[in-house]
């Protein structure tokens, strides 16, 4: 499978680092915006943001599953641990692991080709939408730039199985 590459360097401008795949660049851009928004949020607002309950979640740049060119993030939460995958349909995928706090996901994305790790922090923003079958029907926290999707595809299940730590 091919991966689209964006000729960008890391946040530190290190020319020796490999190019980040396009969908990782999109996630990184959204994550940078989240960090800025989160830094400006009040302490009161952050105390109202719930964490993620144990379960399986699917978020996408498109609210429609399997849209070519859109980035998806499928993951499982168990306690404070998270395991999942970031992918685009008909492309490669990268495994993701991390921890869940009441206000953020602290992630490490592992490049499928060279095992380079990309750390990211994703703020959990209060959600308004409820997606049936996910999170017990409670409103889901929002991931900036992504929409929750209720139904996991066979591909989502396969990616989760591939990325589970032994």
mmCIF file of C-alpha atoms in Angstrom:
data_model
loop_
_atom_site.group_PDB
_atom_site.id
_atom_site.type_symbol
_atom_site.label_atom_id
_atom_site.label_comp_id
_atom_site.label_asym_id
_atom_site.label_seq_id
_atom_site.Cartn_x
_atom_site.Cartn_y
_atom_site.Cartn_z
ATOM 1 C CA UNK A 1 0.000 0.000 0.000
ATOM 2 C CA UNK A 2 1.192 3.492 -0.732
ATOM 3 C CA UNK A 3 1.456 6.307 1.762
ATOM 4 C CA UNK A 4 1.156 9.929 0.748
ATOM 5 C CA UNK A 5 4.053 11.944 2.098
ATOM 6 C CA UNK A 6 4.139 15.612 2.928
ATOM 7 C CA UNK A 7 7.543 17.230 2.716
ATOM 8 C CA UNK A 8 7.447 18.731 6.162
ATOM 9 C CA UNK A 9 9.876 18.474 9.014
ATOM 10 C CA UNK A 10 9.095 18.009 12.659
ATOM 11 C CA UNK A 11 8.064 20.860 14.939
ATOM 12 C CA UNK A 12 11.729 21.387 15.743
ATOM 13 C CA UNK A 13 12.738 21.749 12.094
ATOM 14 C CA UNK A 14 15.086 18.764 12.253
ATOM 15 C CA UNK A 15 16.019 18.056 8.649
ATOM 16 C CA UNK A 16 17.192 14.538 9.505
ATOM 17 C CA UNK A 17 13.710 13.294 10.442
ATOM 18 C CA UNK A 18 11.679 11.466 7.792
ATOM 19 C CA UNK A 19 8.675 13.119 6.183
ATOM 20 C CA UNK A 20 5.424 12.641 8.036
ATOM 21 C CA UNK A 21 2.631 10.877 6.075
ATOM 22 C CA UNK A 22 -0.085 13.286 4.896
ATOM 23 C CA UNK A 23 -2.789 11.948 7.200
ATOM 24 C CA UNK A 24 -0.423 12.187 10.188
ATOM 25 C CA UNK A 25 0.285 15.762 9.142
ATOM 26 C CA UNK A 26 -3.473 16.431 9.143
ATOM 27 C CA UNK A 27 -3.806 14.900 12.599
ATOM 28 C CA UNK A 28 -0.780 16.878 13.819
ATOM 29 C CA UNK A 29 -2.300 20.131 12.487
ATOM 30 C CA UNK A 30 -5.606 19.397 14.196
ATOM 31 C CA UNK A 31 -3.762 18.453 17.369
ATOM 32 C CA UNK A 32 -1.772 21.702 17.326
ATOM 33 C CA UNK A 33 -5.037 23.628 17.057
ATOM 34 C CA UNK A 34 -6.440 21.603 19.946
ATOM 35 C CA UNK A 35 -3.440 22.402 22.124
ATOM 36 C CA UNK A 36 -3.943 26.125 21.446
ATOM 37 C CA UNK A 37 -7.656 25.922 22.180
ATOM 38 C CA UNK A 38 -7.028 23.850 25.279
ATOM 39 C CA UNK A 39 -4.458 26.335 26.594
ATOM 40 C CA UNK A 40 -7.064 29.098 26.307
ATOM 41 C CA UNK A 41 -9.859 27.097 27.945
ATOM 42 C CA UNK A 42 -10.800 27.988 31.495
ATOM 43 C CA UNK A 43 -10.229 25.650 34.434
ATOM 44 C CA UNK A 44 -13.995 25.537 34.959
ATOM 45 C CA UNK A 45 -14.643 24.339 31.414
ATOM 46 C CA UNK A 46 -11.991 21.636 31.627
ATOM 47 C CA UNK A 47 -13.518 20.218 34.787
ATOM 48 C CA UNK A 48 -16.775 19.655 32.872
ATOM 49 C CA UNK A 49 -15.173 17.544 30.113
ATOM 50 C CA UNK A 50 -15.666 13.822 30.703
ATOM 51 C CA UNK A 51 -13.016 11.288 29.790
ATOM 52 C CA UNK A 52 -13.755 8.319 27.590
ATOM 53 C CA UNK A 53 -15.432 5.271 29.065
ATOM 54 C CA UNK A 54 -14.073 1.811 28.317
ATOM 55 C CA UNK A 55 -15.085 0.809 24.813
ATOM 56 C CA UNK A 56 -14.287 1.056 21.130
ATOM 57 C CA UNK A 57 -14.428 4.349 19.247
ATOM 58 C CA UNK A 58 -14.224 5.469 15.629
ATOM 59 C CA UNK A 59 -13.735 9.097 14.604
ATOM 60 C CA UNK A 60 -13.261 10.397 11.069
ATOM 61 C CA UNK A 61 -12.517 13.588 9.201
ATOM 62 C CA UNK A 62 -15.641 12.633 7.270
ATOM 63 C CA UNK A 63 -18.765 11.637 9.230
ATOM 64 C CA UNK A 64 -19.257 8.948 6.555
ATOM 65 C CA UNK A 65 -17.201 5.792 7.021
ATOM 66 C CA UNK A 66 -14.776 4.632 4.326
ATOM 67 C CA UNK A 67 -14.550 7.974 2.483
ATOM 68 C CA UNK A 68 -11.446 7.878 0.280
ATOM 69 C CA UNK A 69 -8.946 10.589 1.278
ATOM 70 C CA UNK A 70 -10.374 11.093 4.781
ATOM 71 C CA UNK A 71 -8.362 10.176 7.869
ATOM 72 C CA UNK A 72 -9.898 7.885 10.489
ATOM 73 C CA UNK A 73 -8.896 7.097 14.060
ATOM 74 C CA UNK A 74 -10.203 3.826 15.513
ATOM 75 C CA UNK A 75 -9.246 2.912 19.071
ATOM 76 C CA UNK A 76 -10.114 0.920 22.168
ATOM 77 C CA UNK A 77 -10.074 2.305 25.693
ATOM 78 C CA UNK A 78 -9.552 0.093 28.721
ATOM 79 C CA UNK A 79 -9.130 2.000 31.967
ATOM 80 C CA UNK A 80 -6.583 4.672 31.185
ATOM 81 C CA UNK A 81 -4.963 2.753 28.299
ATOM 82 C CA UNK A 82 -5.679 3.329 24.611
ATOM 83 C CA UNK A 83 -4.711 1.208 21.592
ATOM 84 C CA UNK A 84 -5.742 1.848 18.011
ATOM 85 C CA UNK A 85 -4.903 2.873 14.468
ATOM 86 C CA UNK A 86 -4.849 5.989 12.318
ATOM 87 C CA UNK A 87 -5.554 5.284 8.655
ATOM 88 C CA UNK A 88 -6.953 6.313 5.319
ATOM 89 C CA UNK A 89 -9.066 3.927 3.243
ATOM 90 C CA UNK A 90 -7.030 2.063 0.593
ATOM 91 C CA UNK A 91 -3.782 3.238 2.165
ATOM 92 C CA UNK A 92 -1.428 2.210 4.928
ATOM 93 C CA UNK A 93 -2.143 2.555 8.635
ATOM 94 C CA UNK A 94 -0.138 3.437 11.702
ATOM 95 C CA UNK A 95 -0.652 1.982 15.158
ATOM 96 C CA UNK A 96 -1.398 4.308 18.053
ATOM 97 C CA UNK A 97 -1.088 3.745 21.777
ATOM 98 C CA UNK A 98 -1.372 6.018 24.765
ATOM 99 C CA UNK A 99 -3.250 7.015 27.874
ATOM 100 C CA UNK A 100 -6.615 8.617 28.516
ATOM 101 C CA UNK A 101 -7.123 11.390 31.063
ATOM 102 C CA UNK A 102 -10.383 13.225 31.815
ATOM 103 C CA UNK A 103 -9.278 16.052 29.524
ATOM 104 C CA UNK A 104 -6.965 14.579 26.861
ATOM 105 C CA UNK A 105 -5.558 11.632 24.958
ATOM 106 C CA UNK A 106 -1.774 11.378 25.277
ATOM 107 C CA UNK A 107 -0.834 9.466 22.139
ATOM 108 C CA UNK A 108 2.155 7.953 20.414
ATOM 109 C CA UNK A 109 1.697 7.220 16.707
ATOM 110 C CA UNK A 110 4.052 4.523 15.398
ATOM 111 C CA UNK A 111 4.944 4.826 11.699
ATOM 112 C CA UNK A 112 4.246 1.484 10.031
ATOM 113 C CA UNK A 113 7.283 1.661 7.767
ATOM 114 C CA UNK A 114 10.183 2.719 9.982
ATOM 115 C CA UNK A 115 8.678 2.475 13.487
ATOM 116 C CA UNK A 116 9.299 6.217 14.096
ATOM 117 C CA UNK A 117 7.171 7.404 17.016
ATOM 118 C CA UNK A 118 5.271 10.703 16.880
ATOM 119 C CA UNK A 119 3.957 11.947 20.262
ATOM 120 C CA UNK A 120 0.699 13.917 20.280
ATOM 121 C CA UNK A 121 -1.758 15.210 22.850
ATOM 122 C CA UNK A 122 -5.406 15.472 21.840
ATOM 123 C CA UNK A 123 -7.747 17.520 23.986
ATOM 124 C CA UNK A 124 -11.159 16.043 24.705
ATOM 125 C CA UNK A 125 -13.754 18.761 24.219
ATOM 126 C CA UNK A 126 -17.334 18.507 25.510
ATOM 127 C CA UNK A 127 -19.516 16.630 23.049
ATOM 128 C CA UNK A 128 -23.041 17.416 22.027
ATOM 129 C CA UNK A 129 -23.808 14.476 19.766
ATOM 130 C CA UNK A 130 -24.723 11.043 21.010
ATOM 131 C CA UNK A 131 -23.844 8.128 18.781
ATOM 132 C CA UNK A 132 -26.006 5.066 19.377
ATOM 133 C CA UNK A 133 -24.096 2.033 20.550
ATOM 134 C CA UNK A 134 -21.050 3.999 21.677
ATOM 135 C CA UNK A 135 -20.255 5.175 25.200
ATOM 136 C CA UNK A 136 -23.551 3.834 26.550
ATOM 137 C CA UNK A 137 -25.558 6.487 24.700
ATOM 138 C CA UNK A 138 -23.904 9.374 26.572
ATOM 139 C CA UNK A 139 -22.622 12.402 24.654
ATOM 140 C CA UNK A 140 -19.164 11.678 23.277
ATOM 141 C CA UNK A 141 -16.278 14.077 23.763
ATOM 142 C CA UNK A 142 -15.271 15.793 20.538
ATOM 143 C CA UNK A 143 -11.925 15.346 18.820
ATOM 144 C CA UNK A 144 -11.219 18.565 16.904
ATOM 145 C CA UNK A 145 -11.840 18.174 13.178
ATOM 146 C CA UNK A 146 -13.274 14.669 13.555
ATOM 147 C CA UNK A 147 -16.782 13.245 13.826
ATOM 148 C CA UNK A 148 -17.782 10.153 15.806
ATOM 149 C CA UNK A 149 -18.937 7.203 13.685
ATOM 150 C CA UNK A 150 -21.105 4.537 15.314
ATOM 151 C CA UNK A 151 -20.496 1.461 13.167
ATOM 152 C CA UNK A 152 -17.050 -0.111 12.909
ATOM 153 C CA UNK A 153 -16.243 -1.853 9.627
ATOM 154 C CA UNK A 154 -14.427 -5.176 9.274
ATOM 155 C CA UNK A 155 -11.365 -3.080 8.343
ATOM 156 C CA UNK A 156 -11.598 -1.201 11.664
ATOM 157 C CA UNK A 157 -11.725 -4.486 13.578
ATOM 158 C CA UNK A 158 -8.753 -5.851 11.582
ATOM 159 C CA UNK A 159 -6.682 -2.716 12.285
ATOM 160 C CA UNK A 160 -7.473 -2.889 16.004
ATOM 161 C CA UNK A 161 -6.406 -6.541 16.085
ATOM 162 C CA UNK A 162 -3.163 -5.736 14.238
ATOM 163 C CA UNK A 163 -2.284 -2.914 16.629
ATOM 164 C CA UNK A 164 -3.069 -4.643 19.950
ATOM 165 C CA UNK A 165 0.044 -5.025 22.058
ATOM 166 C CA UNK A 166 0.852 -8.660 22.931
#
